[in-house]
């Protein structure tokens, strides 16, 4: 009996279609965000070693590598946030007999929350750190 | 039918994705701009503040949540990206590498956080 014919998918399947390229870009945001999380872990580790070690970590933050990582990670985080919240109305559907909320509203509320979340974090961190942690 | 672990992996991925969407950009601005540039002239004060914050159980828990959920989120995506890119390897090995890696790194972070201010 002849083997069934299986059409092999080329590894570059996602290159030709713009929608597939956007999908791959969205998934690729995980790479700089993973690298950034590792940087965060090293910061916690250096802090646990004492003031001198942590100060060295703070100095390292200004190295070209770390600045580049921050720029790329920020772009990735923004793209992640945007694409992630686009998907929220597809997962969170409020559609009962008593209550119906439009997907657009659910998305907008999440976008507002994300904006407040990030801006709020920066403001809180600024207030906390600038006052010497009091 | 064998029970799948996918719901657990997806829950952690989803929680991490939501957390990163809500505070990710802000967190990167805090370490990149506040710690790296604006407060660069007062490392001693920054150290004292962060040490005080991470000495508190709630501070440790918040930090561990951010780190662990980010790890599970990104490792889940990277695991599936290896499939998308046709990087062929035994699935069990990939599962151990990505989800195991996220778990080990989370564990290390937890231990380090536990030691701060103790």
mmCIF file of C-alpha atoms in Angstrom, chain B:
data_model
loop_
_atom_site.group_PDB
_atom_site.id
_atom_site.type_symbol
_atom_site.label_atom_id
_atom_site.label_comp_id
_atom_site.label_asym_id
_atom_site.label_seq_id
_atom_site.Cartn_x
_atom_site.Cartn_y
_atom_site.Cartn_z
ATOM 1 C CA UNK B 1 -8.322 10.001 28.124
ATOM 2 C CA UNK B 2 -5.298 11.257 30.031
ATOM 3 C CA UNK B 3 -5.751 14.506 31.844
ATOM 4 C CA UNK B 4 -3.868 17.323 30.161
ATOM 5 C CA UNK B 5 -1.630 19.788 31.972
ATOM 6 C CA UNK B 6 -2.499 22.443 29.402
ATOM 7 C CA UNK B 7 -5.109 24.219 31.601
ATOM 8 C CA UNK B 8 -2.452 24.823 34.281
ATOM 9 C CA UNK B 9 0.096 26.044 31.745
ATOM 10 C CA UNK B 10 -2.511 28.235 30.066
ATOM 11 C CA UNK B 11 -3.732 29.721 33.360
ATOM 12 C CA UNK B 12 -0.206 30.763 34.283
ATOM 13 C CA UNK B 13 0.343 32.042 30.732
ATOM 14 C CA UNK B 14 -2.905 34.000 30.882
ATOM 15 C CA UNK B 15 -2.221 35.474 34.307
ATOM 16 C CA UNK B 16 1.282 36.485 33.223
ATOM 17 C CA UNK B 17 -0.033 37.993 29.991
ATOM 18 C CA UNK B 18 -2.593 40.073 31.844
ATOM 19 C CA UNK B 19 -0.049 41.195 34.449
ATOM 20 C CA UNK B 20 2.493 42.178 31.764
ATOM 21 C CA UNK B 21 -0.189 44.055 29.818
ATOM 22 C CA UNK B 22 -1.210 46.012 32.921
ATOM 23 C CA UNK B 23 2.150 46.838 34.526
ATOM 24 C CA UNK B 24 4.848 45.619 32.067
ATOM 25 C CA UNK B 25 5.560 48.936 30.295
ATOM 26 C CA UNK B 26 5.537 50.792 33.635
ATOM 27 C CA UNK B 27 7.946 48.331 35.220
ATOM 28 C CA UNK B 28 10.401 48.700 32.330
ATOM 29 C CA UNK B 29 10.213 52.504 32.639
ATOM 30 C CA UNK B 30 10.874 52.194 36.394
ATOM 31 C CA UNK B 31 14.083 50.162 36.007
ATOM 32 C CA UNK B 32 15.222 51.799 32.766
ATOM 33 C CA UNK B 33 14.422 55.447 33.431
ATOM 34 C CA UNK B 34 14.022 55.843 37.218
ATOM 35 C CA UNK B 35 16.747 53.459 38.447
ATOM 36 C CA UNK B 36 18.964 53.772 35.382
ATOM 37 C CA UNK B 37 18.876 57.532 34.770
ATOM 38 C CA UNK B 38 16.833 59.799 37.051
ATOM 39 C CA UNK B 39 17.903 58.306 40.414
ATOM 40 C CA UNK B 40 21.370 57.240 39.236
ATOM 41 C CA UNK B 41 23.040 59.826 41.489
ATOM 42 C CA UNK B 42 21.574 58.374 44.701
ATOM 43 C CA UNK B 43 22.260 54.606 44.669
ATOM 44 C CA UNK B 44 22.430 54.390 48.473
ATOM 45 C CA UNK B 45 18.926 55.802 48.885
ATOM 46 C CA UNK B 46 17.536 53.548 46.117
ATOM 47 C CA UNK B 47 19.165 50.527 47.782
ATOM 48 C CA UNK B 48 17.689 51.407 51.175
ATOM 49 C CA UNK B 49 14.209 51.901 49.695
ATOM 50 C CA UNK B 50 14.195 48.652 47.728
ATOM 51 C CA UNK B 51 15.714 46.729 50.637
ATOM 52 C CA UNK B 52 12.922 47.979 52.897
ATOM 53 C CA UNK B 53 10.313 47.077 50.284
ATOM 54 C CA UNK B 54 11.661 43.579 49.661
ATOM 55 C CA UNK B 55 12.100 42.948 53.398
ATOM 56 C CA UNK B 56 8.330 43.127 53.749
ATOM 57 C CA UNK B 57 6.427 39.853 53.068
ATOM 58 C CA UNK B 58 3.967 41.678 50.811
ATOM 59 C CA UNK B 59 6.821 43.205 48.803
ATOM 60 C CA UNK B 60 8.406 39.769 48.385
ATOM 61 C CA UNK B 61 5.079 38.288 47.271
ATOM 62 C CA UNK B 62 4.490 41.057 44.719
ATOM 63 C CA UNK B 63 7.997 40.709 43.302
ATOM 64 C CA UNK B 64 7.728 36.918 43.122
ATOM 65 C CA UNK B 65 4.339 37.165 41.371
ATOM 66 C CA UNK B 66 5.738 39.519 38.744
ATOM 67 C CA UNK B 67 8.816 37.380 38.119
ATOM 68 C CA UNK B 68 7.129 33.959 38.176
ATOM 69 C CA UNK B 69 4.087 34.892 36.076
ATOM 70 C CA UNK B 70 6.285 36.727 33.530
ATOM 71 C CA UNK B 71 8.473 33.639 33.308
ATOM 72 C CA UNK B 72 5.534 31.258 32.779
ATOM 73 C CA UNK B 73 3.988 33.632 30.245
ATOM 74 C CA UNK B 74 7.130 34.092 28.156
ATOM 75 C CA UNK B 75 8.263 30.461 28.401
ATOM 76 C CA UNK B 76 4.816 29.270 27.263
ATOM 77 C CA UNK B 77 5.053 31.501 24.186
ATOM 78 C CA UNK B 78 8.655 30.501 23.483
ATOM 79 C CA UNK B 79 7.746 26.814 23.794
ATOM 80 C CA UNK B 80 4.998 27.221 21.193
ATOM 81 C CA UNK B 81 7.310 29.365 19.038
ATOM 82 C CA UNK B 82 9.733 26.439 18.731
ATOM 83 C CA UNK B 83 6.851 24.463 17.224
ATOM 84 C CA UNK B 84 5.941 27.343 14.878
ATOM 85 C CA UNK B 85 9.566 27.637 13.742
ATOM 86 C CA UNK B 86 9.795 23.856 13.165
ATOM 87 C CA UNK B 87 12.586 23.411 15.695
ATOM 88 C CA UNK B 88 12.180 19.697 16.179
ATOM 89 C CA UNK B 89 13.085 18.100 19.483
ATOM 90 C CA UNK B 90 11.476 15.484 21.732
ATOM 91 C CA UNK B 91 8.408 17.115 23.282
ATOM 92 C CA UNK B 92 9.220 15.881 26.793
ATOM 93 C CA UNK B 93 12.619 17.579 26.561
ATOM 94 C CA UNK B 94 11.044 20.855 25.419
ATOM 95 C CA UNK B 95 8.446 20.730 28.213
ATOM 96 C CA UNK B 96 11.174 20.219 30.813
ATOM 97 C CA UNK B 97 13.309 22.940 29.249
ATOM 98 C CA UNK B 98 10.641 25.656 29.065
ATOM 99 C CA UNK B 99 8.163 24.991 31.884
ATOM 100 C CA UNK B 100 10.864 23.401 34.040
ATOM 101 C CA UNK B 101 13.109 26.384 33.380
ATOM 102 C CA UNK B 102 10.377 28.820 34.403
ATOM 103 C CA UNK B 103 9.729 26.783 37.568
ATOM 104 C CA UNK B 104 13.407 26.537 38.542
ATOM 105 C CA UNK B 105 14.012 30.269 37.972
ATOM 106 C CA UNK B 106 10.872 31.102 39.993
ATOM 107 C CA UNK B 107 12.113 28.832 42.787
ATOM 108 C CA UNK B 108 15.540 30.487 42.802
ATOM 109 C CA UNK B 109 13.887 33.917 42.944
ATOM 110 C CA UNK B 110 11.700 32.790 45.851
ATOM 111 C CA UNK B 111 14.749 31.552 47.781
ATOM 112 C CA UNK B 112 16.678 34.771 47.105
ATOM 113 C CA UNK B 113 13.681 36.912 48.118
ATOM 114 C CA UNK B 114 13.275 34.843 51.286
ATOM 115 C CA UNK B 115 16.894 35.624 52.260
ATOM 116 C CA UNK B 116 16.442 39.407 51.925
ATOM 117 C CA UNK B 117 16.116 41.165 55.262
ATOM 118 C CA UNK B 118 16.031 37.857 57.140
#
